[in-house]
Coordinates of C-alpha atoms in Angstrom, one line a residue:
M1 CA 9.7 15.7 3.2
R2 CA 9.7 12.1 4.3
V3 CA 7.5 9.7 2.3
V4 CA 6.5 6.5 4.0
G5 CA 4.6 3.6 2.4
L6 CA 1.9 1.8 4.4
T7 CA 0.6 -1.6 3.3
G8 CA -1.1 -4.7 4.7
G9 CA -3.6 -7.1 3.4
I10 CA -7.4 -7.3 3.1
A11 CA -8.9 -7.3 6.6
S12 CA -5.5 -6.9 8.3
G13 CA -6.5 -3.9 10.4
K14 CA -4.9 -1.3 8.1
S15 CA -8.0 1.0 8.2
T16 CA -7.6 1.4 12.0
V17 CA -3.9 2.2 11.5
V18 CA -4.8 4.9 9.0
S19 CA -7.3 6.4 11.3
T20 CA -4.7 6.6 14.0
I21 CA -2.2 8.2 11.7
L22 CA -4.8 10.8 10.6
S23 CA -5.5 11.6 14.2
L24 CA -1.9 12.9 14.4
N25 CA -2.6 15.3 11.5
V26 CA -0.2 13.4 9.3
P27 CA -1.6 13.4 5.7
V28 CA -2.4 10.0 4.1
I29 CA -2.7 9.5 0.4
D30 CA -5.3 6.8 0.0
C31 CA -4.5 4.8 -3.1
D32 CA -7.8 3.0 -3.0
V33 CA -9.4 6.4 -3.6
L34 CA -7.0 7.1 -6.4
A35 CA -7.6 3.7 -8.0
R36 CA -11.3 4.5 -8.2
L37 CA -10.5 7.9 -9.6
V38 CA -8.4 6.7 -12.5
V39 CA -11.0 4.3 -13.8
E40 CA -13.8 6.9 -14.0
P41 CA -15.2 7.5 -17.5
G42 CA -12.9 9.6 -19.6
H43 CA -9.7 8.7 -17.8
S44 CA -7.0 7.0 -19.9
A45 CA -7.0 3.9 -17.6
Y46 CA -10.8 3.6 -18.2
K47 CA -10.2 3.6 -22.0
K48 CA -7.5 0.9 -21.7
L49 CA -9.8 -1.3 -19.6
A50 CA -12.5 -0.9 -22.2
A51 CA -10.1 -1.8 -25.0
H52 CA -9.1 -5.0 -23.2
F53 CA -12.4 -6.2 -21.7
G54 CA -15.0 -4.7 -23.9
N55 CA -18.3 -3.6 -22.4
E56 CA -18.8 -6.5 -20.0
I57 CA -17.1 -4.8 -17.0
F58 CA -19.3 -1.6 -17.1
Q59 CA -22.6 -0.9 -15.6
N60 CA -25.5 -2.0 -17.9
Q61 CA -22.7 -3.5 -20.0
E62 CA -22.3 -0.1 -21.8
I63 CA -19.0 1.7 -22.5
G64 CA -19.3 5.2 -21.0
Q65 CA -21.0 4.0 -17.9
P66 CA -19.2 3.6 -14.6
L67 CA -17.1 0.5 -13.9
D68 CA -19.0 -2.5 -12.6
R69 CA -16.6 -3.2 -9.8
A70 CA -18.3 -6.5 -8.7
K71 CA -18.0 -7.8 -12.2
L72 CA -14.4 -6.8 -12.6
G73 CA -13.6 -8.2 -9.2
S74 CA -15.2 -11.6 -10.1
I75 CA -12.8 -11.7 -13.0
I76 CA -9.5 -10.7 -11.5
F77 CA -9.9 -12.5 -8.2
T78 CA -10.1 -15.8 -10.0
D79 CA -7.8 -15.2 -13.0
A80 CA -4.2 -14.2 -12.2
S81 CA -3.4 -13.3 -15.9
Q82 CA -6.3 -10.9 -16.1
R83 CA -5.4 -9.5 -12.7
R84 CA -1.9 -8.7 -14.1
V85 CA -3.4 -7.0 -17.0
V86 CA -5.6 -4.8 -14.8
N87 CA -2.7 -4.0 -12.5
S88 CA -0.5 -3.0 -15.5
I89 CA -3.2 -0.5 -16.5
I90 CA -4.1 0.9 -13.1
H91 CA -0.8 1.0 -11.3
P92 CA 0.9 3.5 -13.6
A93 CA -2.1 5.8 -13.5
V94 CA -2.2 5.7 -9.7
R95 CA 1.6 6.4 -9.5
D96 CA 1.0 9.6 -11.6
E97 CA -1.7 10.7 -9.2
I98 CA 0.5 10.0 -6.2
L99 CA 3.3 12.1 -7.6
K100 CA 1.0 15.0 -8.2
R101 CA -0.2 15.0 -4.6
L102 CA 3.4 14.6 -3.2
L103 CA 4.4 17.6 -5.2
K104 CA 1.6 19.6 -3.6
Y105 CA 2.5 18.5 -0.1
W106 CA 6.2 19.4 -0.8
I107 CA 5.2 22.9 -1.9
K108 CA 3.2 23.3 1.3
G109 CA 6.2 22.3 3.4
T110 CA 4.7 19.1 4.8
S111 CA 7.3 17.1 6.8
L112 CA 5.8 13.6 6.6
V113 CA 3.4 12.0 4.2
V114 CA 2.1 8.4 4.4
I115 CA 1.0 6.6 1.2
D116 CA -1.6 4.0 2.0
V117 CA -1.0 1.4 -0.8
P118 CA -2.6 -2.1 -0.6
L119 CA -0.4 -3.1 -3.5
L120 CA 2.7 -1.2 -2.4
L121 CA 4.9 -4.2 -3.2
E122 CA 3.1 -5.6 -6.2
G123 CA 3.1 -2.1 -7.8
E124 CA 6.8 -1.7 -7.0
L125 CA 6.1 1.6 -5.2
W126 CA 8.2 0.3 -2.2
R127 CA 11.2 1.3 -4.3
I128 CA 10.5 5.0 -4.0
V129 CA 9.5 5.4 -0.4
S130 CA 12.0 6.1 2.4
E131 CA 10.4 3.4 4.7
V132 CA 7.8 0.7 4.6
I133 CA 5.2 0.0 7.3
V134 CA 3.4 -3.4 7.1
V135 CA 0.3 -4.2 9.1
Y136 CA 0.2 -7.9 9.8
C137 CA -2.4 -10.3 11.1
P138 CA -2.5 -14.2 10.9
P139 CA -4.2 -15.7 7.8
E140 CA -6.9 -17.4 9.8
V141 CA -7.9 -14.0 11.3
Q142 CA -8.0 -12.4 7.8
L143 CA -10.3 -15.2 6.6
A144 CA -12.7 -14.9 9.5
R145 CA -12.9 -11.2 9.2
I146 CA -13.6 -11.2 5.5
Q147 CA -16.4 -13.8 5.9
S148 CA -18.0 -11.8 8.7
R149 CA -17.6 -8.4 7.1
D150 CA -18.5 -9.2 3.5
G151 CA -20.9 -12.2 4.0
L152 CA -18.7 -14.4 1.8
T153 CA -18.1 -18.1 1.9
A154 CA -14.8 -19.5 3.0
Q155 CA -13.8 -20.2 -0.6
E156 CA -14.8 -16.7 -1.8
A157 CA -12.9 -15.1 1.1
Q158 CA -9.8 -17.2 0.5
A159 CA -9.9 -16.2 -3.2
R160 CA -9.6 -12.6 -2.1
I161 CA -6.7 -13.3 0.2
D162 CA -5.0 -15.4 -2.5
S163 CA -5.3 -12.5 -5.0
Q164 CA -2.7 -10.5 -2.9
R165 CA 0.8 -11.4 -1.9
P166 CA 0.8 -13.3 1.4
L167 CA 1.2 -11.0 4.4
I168 CA 4.2 -12.9 5.7
E169 CA 6.0 -12.1 2.5
K170 CA 5.2 -8.4 2.9
V171 CA 6.8 -8.5 6.3
D172 CA 10.0 -9.3 4.5
Y173 CA 10.0 -5.8 3.0
A174 CA 9.1 -4.0 6.1
D175 CA 11.2 -1.4 8.0
H176 CA 8.4 -1.3 10.6
V177 CA 5.9 -4.0 11.4
I178 CA 2.6 -3.5 13.2
Y179 CA 1.3 -6.9 14.4
N180 CA -2.4 -6.8 14.7
I181 CA -2.8 -9.9 17.0
S182 CA -4.5 -8.3 20.0
D183 CA -7.1 -5.7 20.7
L184 CA -7.8 -2.3 19.1
D185 CA -6.1 -0.3 21.8
T186 CA -2.9 -2.3 21.4
L187 CA -3.1 -1.8 17.7
K188 CA -3.5 2.0 18.1
N189 CA -0.7 2.2 20.6
S190 CA 1.6 0.2 18.4
T191 CA 0.8 2.6 15.5
L192 CA 1.6 5.6 17.7
Q193 CA 4.9 4.1 18.6
V194 CA 5.9 3.5 15.0
M195 CA 4.9 7.0 14.0
K196 CA 7.0 8.4 16.9
D197 CA 10.0 6.4 15.5
I198 CA 9.7 7.8 12.0
K199 CA 8.9 11.4 12.8
P200 CA 11.4 13.4 10.8
N201 CA 14.0 15.7 12.3
P202 CA 12.9 19.4 11.9
I203 CA 16.3 20.2 10.4
W204 CA 15.8 17.7 7.6
T205 CA 12.4 19.2 7.0
V206 CA 13.8 22.7 6.6
L207 CA 16.6 21.4 4.3
G208 CA 13.9 19.7 2.2
Y209 CA 12.7 23.2 1.0
F210 CA 15.9 23.4 -1.1
P211 CA 15.4 21.6 -4.5
P212 CA 19.0 20.3 -4.8
F213 CA 18.8 18.7 -1.3
T214 CA 15.4 17.2 -2.1
L215 CA 16.7 15.8 -5.3
L216 CA 19.7 14.4 -3.5
M217 CA 17.6 12.7 -0.8
A218 CA 15.1 11.3 -3.4
T219 CA 18.0 9.8 -5.4
W220 CA 19.5 8.3 -2.2
V221 CA 16.2 6.6 -1.3
I222 CA 15.9 5.1 -4.7
V223 CA 19.6 4.0 -4.8
K224 CA 19.3 2.6 -1.3
R225 CA 16.2 0.5 -2.2
H226 CA 18.0 -0.7 -5.3
L227 CA 21.1 -1.8 -3.4
K228 CA 18.9 -3.5 -0.8
G229 CA 17.3 -5.4 -3.6
D230 CA 14.0 -7.3 -3.6
P231 CA 13.8 -9.2 -0.3
R232 CA 12.9 -12.8 -1.1
K233 CA 13.7 -14.3 2.3
T234 CA 12.1 -13.8 5.7
V235 CA 13.9 -11.3 7.8
T236 CA 14.5 -11.6 11.5
N237 CA 13.5 -9.1 14.2
G238 CA 17.1 -7.8 14.2
N239 CA 16.7 -6.6 10.6
R240 CA 13.6 -4.5 11.4
S241 CA 13.9 -1.0 12.7
S242 CA 10.8 -1.2 14.9
V243 CA 8.4 -4.0 15.9
S244 CA 5.1 -3.4 17.6
T245 CA 4.8 -6.6 19.6
S246 CA 7.1 -9.2 21.0
A247 CA 5.1 -12.0 19.2
P248 CA 6.1 -11.9 15.5
P249 CA 4.5 -14.4 13.0
K250 CA 6.1 -17.7 12.4
Q251 CA 8.9 -17.6 9.9
K252 CA 7.9 -18.6 6.4
K253 CA 9.7 -21.4 4.6
V254 CA 11.4 -20.3 1.4

């Protein structure tokens, strides 16, 4: 089973990419859904958040009530230290849920699974997937979309963008880049091309039924990522296995 990580940024067009992937009957594990699941009352992550923040982040400011996401968001989008605390609580819980679902797909004989992870890089999950797909759009487009979609001021929208790693840095980690700089049809066609490129060979899918082979391949993926290291420099088109447009973003100074 090939496991691919998909990431992007807020308002980058990733939702359209996910919809296109689902239209191919490729399962997608939505980590936003899992992140909401692990902070429901009674979950260990919920208890850890309560221990750190007290009752102010819960509805009616009462522990035992659902999370007040707007309140928590107002804290972590403006305070990097608090954001790191929340990530250190939620990321491990989400990883556990991902592994449970991957095991189920492997048992079912699924050949390809995409994990939709907004924080694929921040949560270090890029180290355990065979390939990384990044959906990119220019920062000014992100800003305009967030303002229009969420009714935010430019300052509020920029704070949400700044809470994530810049998209240009995420491109550095990519094996495949989908540049969302045109219309929806182009975005969908680019997604289809990338999915065609990463479609696993049926022979490898059959071999994946054998636990020793699966363990060997999983180990190879982790070792390969470790040897590749953490990309801190902008890569060129020649380093990427597939690119969805001939107009990549400007290179970032490092």
